[in-house]
Coordinates of C-alpha atoms and ligand atoms in Angstrom, one line a residue:
X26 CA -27.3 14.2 1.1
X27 CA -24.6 13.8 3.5
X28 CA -21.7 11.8 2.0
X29 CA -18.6 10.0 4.2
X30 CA -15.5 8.8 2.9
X31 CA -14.6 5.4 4.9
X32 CA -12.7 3.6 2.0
X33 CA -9.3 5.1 2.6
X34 CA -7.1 1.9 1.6
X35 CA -8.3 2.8 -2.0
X36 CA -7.4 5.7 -2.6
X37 CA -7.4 9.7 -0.4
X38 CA -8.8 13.0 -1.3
X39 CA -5.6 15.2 -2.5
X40 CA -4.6 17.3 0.8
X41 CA -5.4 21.2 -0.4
X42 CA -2.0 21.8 0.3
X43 CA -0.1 19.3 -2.2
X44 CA -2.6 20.8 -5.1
X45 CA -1.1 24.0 -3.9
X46 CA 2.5 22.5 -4.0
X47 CA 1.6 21.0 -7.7
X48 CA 0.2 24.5 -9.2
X49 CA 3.2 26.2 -10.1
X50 CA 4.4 23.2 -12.5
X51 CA 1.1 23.2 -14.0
X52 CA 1.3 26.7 -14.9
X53 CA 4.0 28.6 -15.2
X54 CA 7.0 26.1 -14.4
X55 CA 5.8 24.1 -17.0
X56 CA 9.3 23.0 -18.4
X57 CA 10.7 19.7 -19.2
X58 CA 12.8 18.1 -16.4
X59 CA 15.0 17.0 -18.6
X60 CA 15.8 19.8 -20.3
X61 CA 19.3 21.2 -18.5
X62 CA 20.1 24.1 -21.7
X63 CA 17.5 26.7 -20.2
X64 CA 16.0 28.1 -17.3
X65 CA 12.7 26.3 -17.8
X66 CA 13.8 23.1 -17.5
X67 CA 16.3 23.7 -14.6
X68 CA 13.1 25.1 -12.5
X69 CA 10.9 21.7 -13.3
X70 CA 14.3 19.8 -12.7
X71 CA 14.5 21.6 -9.4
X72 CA 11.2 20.6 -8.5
X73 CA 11.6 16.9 -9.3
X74 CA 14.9 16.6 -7.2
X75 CA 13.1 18.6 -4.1
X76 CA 10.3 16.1 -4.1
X77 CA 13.0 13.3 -4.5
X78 CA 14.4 14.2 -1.6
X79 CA 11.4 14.8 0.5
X80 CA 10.2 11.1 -0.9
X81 CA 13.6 9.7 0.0
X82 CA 13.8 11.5 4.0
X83 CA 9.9 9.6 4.6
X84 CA 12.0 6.4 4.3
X85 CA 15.0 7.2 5.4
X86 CA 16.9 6.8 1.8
X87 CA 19.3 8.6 0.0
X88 CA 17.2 10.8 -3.1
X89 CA 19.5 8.9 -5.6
X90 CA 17.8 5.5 -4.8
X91 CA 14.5 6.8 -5.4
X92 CA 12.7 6.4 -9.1
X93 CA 9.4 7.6 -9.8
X94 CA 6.9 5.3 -12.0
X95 CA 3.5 5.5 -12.5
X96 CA 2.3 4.1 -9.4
X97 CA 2.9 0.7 -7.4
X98 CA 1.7 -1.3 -9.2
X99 CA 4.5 0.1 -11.9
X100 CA 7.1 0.1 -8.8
X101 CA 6.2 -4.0 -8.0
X102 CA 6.2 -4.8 -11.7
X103 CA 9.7 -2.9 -11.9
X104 CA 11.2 -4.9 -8.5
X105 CA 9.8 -8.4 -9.5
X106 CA 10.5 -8.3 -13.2
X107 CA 13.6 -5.9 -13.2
X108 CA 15.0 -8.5 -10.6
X109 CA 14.2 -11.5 -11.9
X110 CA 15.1 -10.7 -15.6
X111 CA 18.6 -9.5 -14.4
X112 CA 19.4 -11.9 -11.6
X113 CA 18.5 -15.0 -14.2
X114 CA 21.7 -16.6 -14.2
X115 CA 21.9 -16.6 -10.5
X116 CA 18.4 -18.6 -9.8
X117 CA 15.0 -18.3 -10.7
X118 CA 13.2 -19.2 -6.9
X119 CA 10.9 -16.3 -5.5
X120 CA 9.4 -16.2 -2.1
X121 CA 6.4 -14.1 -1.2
X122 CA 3.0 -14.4 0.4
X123 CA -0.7 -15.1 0.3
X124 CA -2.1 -12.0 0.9
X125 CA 0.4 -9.4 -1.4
X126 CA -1.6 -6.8 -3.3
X127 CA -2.7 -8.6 -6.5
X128 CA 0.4 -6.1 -8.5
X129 CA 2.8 -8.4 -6.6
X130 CA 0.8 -11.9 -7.0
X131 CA -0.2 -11.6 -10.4
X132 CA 3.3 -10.2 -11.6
X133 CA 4.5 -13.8 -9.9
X134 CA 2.2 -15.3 -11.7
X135 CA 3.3 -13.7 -14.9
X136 CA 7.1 -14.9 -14.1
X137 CA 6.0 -18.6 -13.5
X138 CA 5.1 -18.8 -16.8
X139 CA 8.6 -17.9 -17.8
X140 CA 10.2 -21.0 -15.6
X141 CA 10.5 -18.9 -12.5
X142 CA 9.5 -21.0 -9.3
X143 CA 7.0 -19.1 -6.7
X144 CA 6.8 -19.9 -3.1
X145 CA 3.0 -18.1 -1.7
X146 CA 3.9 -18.6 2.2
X147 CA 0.7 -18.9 3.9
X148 CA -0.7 -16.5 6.9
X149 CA -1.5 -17.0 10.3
X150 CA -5.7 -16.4 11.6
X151 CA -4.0 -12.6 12.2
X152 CA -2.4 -12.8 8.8
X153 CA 0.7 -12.4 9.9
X154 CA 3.8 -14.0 7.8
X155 CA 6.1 -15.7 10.3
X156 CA 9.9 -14.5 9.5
X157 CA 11.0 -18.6 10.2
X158 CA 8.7 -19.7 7.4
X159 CA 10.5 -17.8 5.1
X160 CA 14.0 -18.7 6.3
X161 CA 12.9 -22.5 5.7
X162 CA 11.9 -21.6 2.3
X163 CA 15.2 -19.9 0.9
X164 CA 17.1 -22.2 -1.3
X165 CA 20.2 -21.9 -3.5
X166 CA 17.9 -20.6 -6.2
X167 CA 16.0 -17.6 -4.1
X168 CA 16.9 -14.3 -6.4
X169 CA 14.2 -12.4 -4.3
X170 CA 12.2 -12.4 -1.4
X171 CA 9.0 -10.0 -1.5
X172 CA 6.4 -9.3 1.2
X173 CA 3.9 -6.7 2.0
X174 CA 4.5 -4.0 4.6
X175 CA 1.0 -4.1 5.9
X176 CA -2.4 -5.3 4.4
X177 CA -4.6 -3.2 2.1
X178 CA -7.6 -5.2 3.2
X179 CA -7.2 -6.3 6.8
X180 CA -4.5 -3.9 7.9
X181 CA -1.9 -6.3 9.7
X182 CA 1.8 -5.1 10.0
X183 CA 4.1 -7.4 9.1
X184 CA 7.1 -8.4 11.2
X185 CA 9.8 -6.4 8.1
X186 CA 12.5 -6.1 10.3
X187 CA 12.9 -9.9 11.0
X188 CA 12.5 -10.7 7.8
X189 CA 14.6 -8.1 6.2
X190 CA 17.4 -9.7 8.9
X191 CA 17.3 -13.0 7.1
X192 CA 17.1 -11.8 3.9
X193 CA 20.6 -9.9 5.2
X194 CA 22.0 -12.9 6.7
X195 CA 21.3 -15.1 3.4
X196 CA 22.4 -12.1 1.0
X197 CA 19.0 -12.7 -0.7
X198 CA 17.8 -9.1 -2.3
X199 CA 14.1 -8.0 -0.2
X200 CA 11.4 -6.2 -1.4
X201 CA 9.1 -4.8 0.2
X202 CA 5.3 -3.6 -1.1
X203 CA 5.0 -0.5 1.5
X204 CA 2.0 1.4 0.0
X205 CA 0.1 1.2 2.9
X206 CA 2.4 1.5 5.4
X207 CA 5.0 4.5 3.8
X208 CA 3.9 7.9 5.6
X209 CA 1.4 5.8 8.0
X210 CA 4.5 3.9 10.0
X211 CA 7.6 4.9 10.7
X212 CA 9.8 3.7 7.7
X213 CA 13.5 3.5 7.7
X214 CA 15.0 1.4 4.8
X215 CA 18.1 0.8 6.6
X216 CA 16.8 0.0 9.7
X217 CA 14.1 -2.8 7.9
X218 CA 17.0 -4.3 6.3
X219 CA 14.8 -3.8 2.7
X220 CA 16.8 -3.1 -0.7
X221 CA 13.5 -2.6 -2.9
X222 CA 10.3 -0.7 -1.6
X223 CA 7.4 0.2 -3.0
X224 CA 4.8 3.2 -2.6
X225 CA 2.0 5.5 -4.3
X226 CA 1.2 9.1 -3.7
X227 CA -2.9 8.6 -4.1
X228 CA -2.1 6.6 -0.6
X229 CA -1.0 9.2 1.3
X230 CA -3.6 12.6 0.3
X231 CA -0.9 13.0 -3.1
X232 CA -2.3 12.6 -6.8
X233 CA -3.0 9.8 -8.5
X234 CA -0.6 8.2 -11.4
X235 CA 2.5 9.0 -9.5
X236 CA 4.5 6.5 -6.9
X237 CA 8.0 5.4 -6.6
X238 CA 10.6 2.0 -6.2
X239 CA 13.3 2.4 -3.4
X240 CA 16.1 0.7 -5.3
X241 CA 19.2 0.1 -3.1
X242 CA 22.9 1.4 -4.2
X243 CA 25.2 0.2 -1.8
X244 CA 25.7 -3.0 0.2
X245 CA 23.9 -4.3 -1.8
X246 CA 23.7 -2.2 -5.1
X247 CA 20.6 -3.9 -6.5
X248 CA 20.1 -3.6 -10.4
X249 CA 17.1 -4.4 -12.5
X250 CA 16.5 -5.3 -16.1
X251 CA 14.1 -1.9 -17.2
X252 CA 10.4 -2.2 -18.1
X253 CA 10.3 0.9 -20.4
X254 CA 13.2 1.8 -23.0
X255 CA 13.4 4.9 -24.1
X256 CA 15.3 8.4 -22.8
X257 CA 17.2 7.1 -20.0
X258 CA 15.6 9.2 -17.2
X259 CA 15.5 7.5 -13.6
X260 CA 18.7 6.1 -13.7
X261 CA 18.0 4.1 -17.2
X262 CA 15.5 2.1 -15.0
X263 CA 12.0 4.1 -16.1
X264 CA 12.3 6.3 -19.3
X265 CA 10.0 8.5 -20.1
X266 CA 9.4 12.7 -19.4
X267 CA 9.1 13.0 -15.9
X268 CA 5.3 13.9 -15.2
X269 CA 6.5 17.2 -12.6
X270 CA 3.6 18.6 -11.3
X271 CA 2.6 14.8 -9.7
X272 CA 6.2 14.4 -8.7
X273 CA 6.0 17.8 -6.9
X274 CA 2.6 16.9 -5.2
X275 CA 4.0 13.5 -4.2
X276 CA 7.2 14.7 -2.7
X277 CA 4.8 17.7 -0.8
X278 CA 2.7 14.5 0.4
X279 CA 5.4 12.6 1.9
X280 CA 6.7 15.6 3.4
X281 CA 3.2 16.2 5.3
X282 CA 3.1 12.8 5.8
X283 CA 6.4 12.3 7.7
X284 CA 5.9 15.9 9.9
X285 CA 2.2 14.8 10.9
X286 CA 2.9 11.1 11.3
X287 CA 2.5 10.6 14.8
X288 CA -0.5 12.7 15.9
X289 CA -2.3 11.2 12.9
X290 CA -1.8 8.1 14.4
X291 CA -2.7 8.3 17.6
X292 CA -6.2 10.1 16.3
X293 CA -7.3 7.9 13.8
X294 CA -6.5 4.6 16.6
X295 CA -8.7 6.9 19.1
X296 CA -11.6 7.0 15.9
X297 CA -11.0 3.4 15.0
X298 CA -11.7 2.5 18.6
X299 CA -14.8 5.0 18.7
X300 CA -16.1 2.9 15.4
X301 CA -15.3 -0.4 16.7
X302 CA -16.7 -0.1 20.2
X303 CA -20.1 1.6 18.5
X304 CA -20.2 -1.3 16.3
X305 CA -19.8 -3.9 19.1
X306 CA -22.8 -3.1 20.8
X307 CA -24.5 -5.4 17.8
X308 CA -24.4 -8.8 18.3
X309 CA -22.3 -11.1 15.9
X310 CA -19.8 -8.7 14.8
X311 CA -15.9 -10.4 14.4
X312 CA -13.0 -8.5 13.8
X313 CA -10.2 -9.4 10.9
X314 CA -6.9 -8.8 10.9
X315 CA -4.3 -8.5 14.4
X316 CA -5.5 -7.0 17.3
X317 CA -2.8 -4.8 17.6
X318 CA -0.1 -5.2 15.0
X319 CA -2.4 -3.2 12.0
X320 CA -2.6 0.6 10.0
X321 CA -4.0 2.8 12.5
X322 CA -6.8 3.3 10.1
X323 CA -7.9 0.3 9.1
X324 CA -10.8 -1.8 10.9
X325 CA -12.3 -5.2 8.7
X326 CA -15.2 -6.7 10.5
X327 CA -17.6 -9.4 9.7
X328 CA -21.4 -8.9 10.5
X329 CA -22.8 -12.6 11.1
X330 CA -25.4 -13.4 8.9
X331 CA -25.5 -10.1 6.6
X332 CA -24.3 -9.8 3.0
X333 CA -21.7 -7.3 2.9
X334 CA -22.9 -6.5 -0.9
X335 CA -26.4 -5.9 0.3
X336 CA -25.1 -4.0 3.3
X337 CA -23.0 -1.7 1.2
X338 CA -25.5 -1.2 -1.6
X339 CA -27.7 0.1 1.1
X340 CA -25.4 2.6 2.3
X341 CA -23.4 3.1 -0.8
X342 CA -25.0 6.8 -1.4
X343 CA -23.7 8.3 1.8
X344 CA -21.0 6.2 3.0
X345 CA -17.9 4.7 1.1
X346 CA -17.0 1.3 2.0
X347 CA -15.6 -1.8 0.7
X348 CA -16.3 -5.1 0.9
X349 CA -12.5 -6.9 0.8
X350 CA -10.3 -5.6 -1.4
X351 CA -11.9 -3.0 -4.1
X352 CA -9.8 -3.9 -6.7
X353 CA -11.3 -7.3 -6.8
X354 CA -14.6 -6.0 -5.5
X355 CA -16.0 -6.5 -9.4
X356 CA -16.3 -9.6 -9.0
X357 CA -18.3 -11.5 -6.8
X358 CA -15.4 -13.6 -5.6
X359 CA -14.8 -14.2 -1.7
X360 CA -11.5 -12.4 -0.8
X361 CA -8.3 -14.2 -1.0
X362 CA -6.9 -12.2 1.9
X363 CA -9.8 -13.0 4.6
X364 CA -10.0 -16.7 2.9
X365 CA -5.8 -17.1 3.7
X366 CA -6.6 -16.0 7.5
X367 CA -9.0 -19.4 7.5
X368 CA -11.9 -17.3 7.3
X369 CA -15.2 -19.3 6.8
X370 CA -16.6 -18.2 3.1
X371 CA -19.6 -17.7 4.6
X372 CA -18.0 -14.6 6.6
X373 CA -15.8 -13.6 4.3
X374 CA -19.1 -12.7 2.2
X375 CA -20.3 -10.7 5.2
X376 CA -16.8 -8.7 6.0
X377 CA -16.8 -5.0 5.2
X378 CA -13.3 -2.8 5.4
X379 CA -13.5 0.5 7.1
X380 CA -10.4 2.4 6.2
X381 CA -10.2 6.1 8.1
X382 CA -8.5 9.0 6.7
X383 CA -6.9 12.6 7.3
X384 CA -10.0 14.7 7.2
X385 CA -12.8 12.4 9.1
X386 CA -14.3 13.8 12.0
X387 CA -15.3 12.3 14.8
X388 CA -18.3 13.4 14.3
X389 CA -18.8 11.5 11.0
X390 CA -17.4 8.5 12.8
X391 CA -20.3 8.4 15.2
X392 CA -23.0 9.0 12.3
X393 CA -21.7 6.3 10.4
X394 CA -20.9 3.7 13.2
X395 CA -25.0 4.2 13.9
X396 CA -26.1 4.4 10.2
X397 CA -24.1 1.0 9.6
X398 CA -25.4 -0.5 12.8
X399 CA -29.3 0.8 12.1
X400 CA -28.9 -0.7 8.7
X401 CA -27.2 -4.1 9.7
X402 CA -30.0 -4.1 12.3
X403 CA -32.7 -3.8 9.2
X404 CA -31.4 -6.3 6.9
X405 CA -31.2 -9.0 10.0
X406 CA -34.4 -8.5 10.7
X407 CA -35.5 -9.1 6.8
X408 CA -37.0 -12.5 6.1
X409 CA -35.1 -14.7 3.0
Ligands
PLP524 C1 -3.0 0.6 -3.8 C2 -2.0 -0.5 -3.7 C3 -1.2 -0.9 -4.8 C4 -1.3 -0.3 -6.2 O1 -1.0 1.1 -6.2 P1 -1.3 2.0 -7.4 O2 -0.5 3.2 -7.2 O3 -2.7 2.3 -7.4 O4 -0.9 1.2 -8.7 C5 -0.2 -1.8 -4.6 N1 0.0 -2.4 -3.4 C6 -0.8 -2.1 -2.3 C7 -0.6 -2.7 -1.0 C8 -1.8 -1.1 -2.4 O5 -2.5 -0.8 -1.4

């Protein structure tokens, strides 16, 4: 049976060539990176520092400000905690939004309980964060301000930049959750004004279990308070052996990422606009998220009247899909994304993500448009 990926916000296939770039250190370069007395350890240290930098030139950062962890969830866990633990003395106020990954809002959640104070700014119907909301919320007490690059689940971009300019003006240290948007958008640490950013490889066609927290070391040098003790690696800030061969695919998946940036853009917009305009010709079909202001590949919709759950399971042997977010797609709980855009429950129960990737075809794109359509067309026509 013919099988297409559509769920790209959750994770990508590895690109054949980072597996290609990872091979050596999971053969013969087997050595351990931190192991400087011989030549097998210099050629895995080699490898980490060459896929440091790559990570670092995707986001216009120096290599040194780059630590690998386990993923980004690790890398928010690192920036909320690491700050906050360090920075206690100074204030205990955090400012972030409604619609952060659940790594960011559930690591808040986890610092309430230890006397920090949260502020969740709320989202406009785009889900958008406006930049003046979160210049009214700063107080004498702010350590951190922490928003998400774009959405996982309905794909908006958020305005950094502005924000990042506050965060300047009011010397209050930004973070920013760019796993979606690192080696999608064009990136540039400086220019965003951000001094802590997170990403994962399994994003961006890399491996799984490997991403990385832009830490900022000058003007201003931001320090954190570790997560894991142990051998000092990463600058003291995440011991533990380095795991090379992910390192090595991650850094050759940021590299690809940066070099094919734009034309990858402009042909997954031209897809997402072949899937949306084949999926208009239903009736009742709304679209989530900004109009214009969102990840090239991402398209939420709502299908009036249809259960995305039932829609999904019909499809689910031949085309991957989520309904909301899939890390809360367990439960049978309406999205806290869609209901922060003022989303009626009822359609946030019938909203379905399509996230495109690297290797779909248009081709596939027109299949699945008409096998989604065909099949919201059935179960409309089913009586209760
Ligand atoms: C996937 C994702 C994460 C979690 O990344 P992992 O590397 O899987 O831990 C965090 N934030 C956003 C926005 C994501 O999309």
């Amino acid at each position: 049976m013919r099988r297409v990926y559509l769920d790209h916000h959750s994770t990508t296939p590895l690109d054949p060539r980072v597996l290609e770039a990872m091979i050596p250190f999971l053969t013969e370069k087997f050595g351990n990176a931190s192991s400087r007395t011989h030549a097998f350890g210099r050629e895995a240290e080699e490898g980490v520092e060459c896929a440091r930098a790559q990570v670092a030139s995707l986001l216009g950062a120096q290599p040194r400000d780059i630590v690998f962890t386990s993923g980004a969830t690790e890398s928010d866990n690192l920036a909320l905690q690491g700050v906050a633990s360090f920075y206690r003395d100074r204030g205990n106020h955090i400012i972030t939004s409604r619609i952060e990954h659940r790594a960011v809002l559930d690591t808040c959640r986890a610092l309430e309980k230890q006397g920090f104070e949260v502020t969740s700014l709320p989202v406009d119907s785009c889900g958008s964060v406006d930049p003046e909301a979160v210049s009214r919320a700063l107080t004498a007490r702010t350590i951190l301000i922490s928003i998400i690059y774009a959405s996982h689940e309905i794909g908006t971009v958020q305005e950094i930049q502005a924000i990042g300019k506050i965060a300047k003006e009011r010397e209050i240290f930004f973070h920013c959750d760019a796993t979606q948007g690192a080696g999608k958008e064009p990136i540039d640490v400086d220019a965003l004004g951000v001094d802590l950013l997170s990403l994962s490889a399994h994003k961006i066609y890399g491996p799984k279990g490997i991403g990385a927290l832009y830490v900022r070391r000058r003007k201003p040098r931001v320090r954190l308070e570790p997560l894991v003790h142990g051998g000092g690696q990463e600058r003291n800030f995440r011991s533990g052996t380095l795991n090379v061969p992910a390192i090595a695919g991650f850094g050759k998946a940021c590299e690809l990422a940066g070099a094919e940036m734009d034309e990858e853009r402009s042909r997954l917009v031209r897809l997402r606009a072949l899937l949306h305009q084949r999926l208009s010709r239903l009736e009742g079909v709304g679209l989530n998220g900004h109009p214009e202001r969102r990840l090239a590949g991402n398209l939420n919709l709502s299908f009036a009247d249809v259960e995305a759950r039932a829609l999904l399971r019909a499809l689910g042997n031949e085309i991957a899909l989520s309904p909301g977010a899939a890390c809360t797609s367990a439960v049978p709980e309406p999205s806290y994304v869609l209901r922060a855009i003022g989303l009626p429950l009822e359609l946030t129960l019938s909203s379905v993500r399509f996230g495109l990737g690297r290797f779909n075809t248009e081709e596939e794109v027109r299949w699945a448009a008409d096998r989604v359509a065909e099949t919201v067309e059935e179960l409309r026509s089913r009586p209760f």
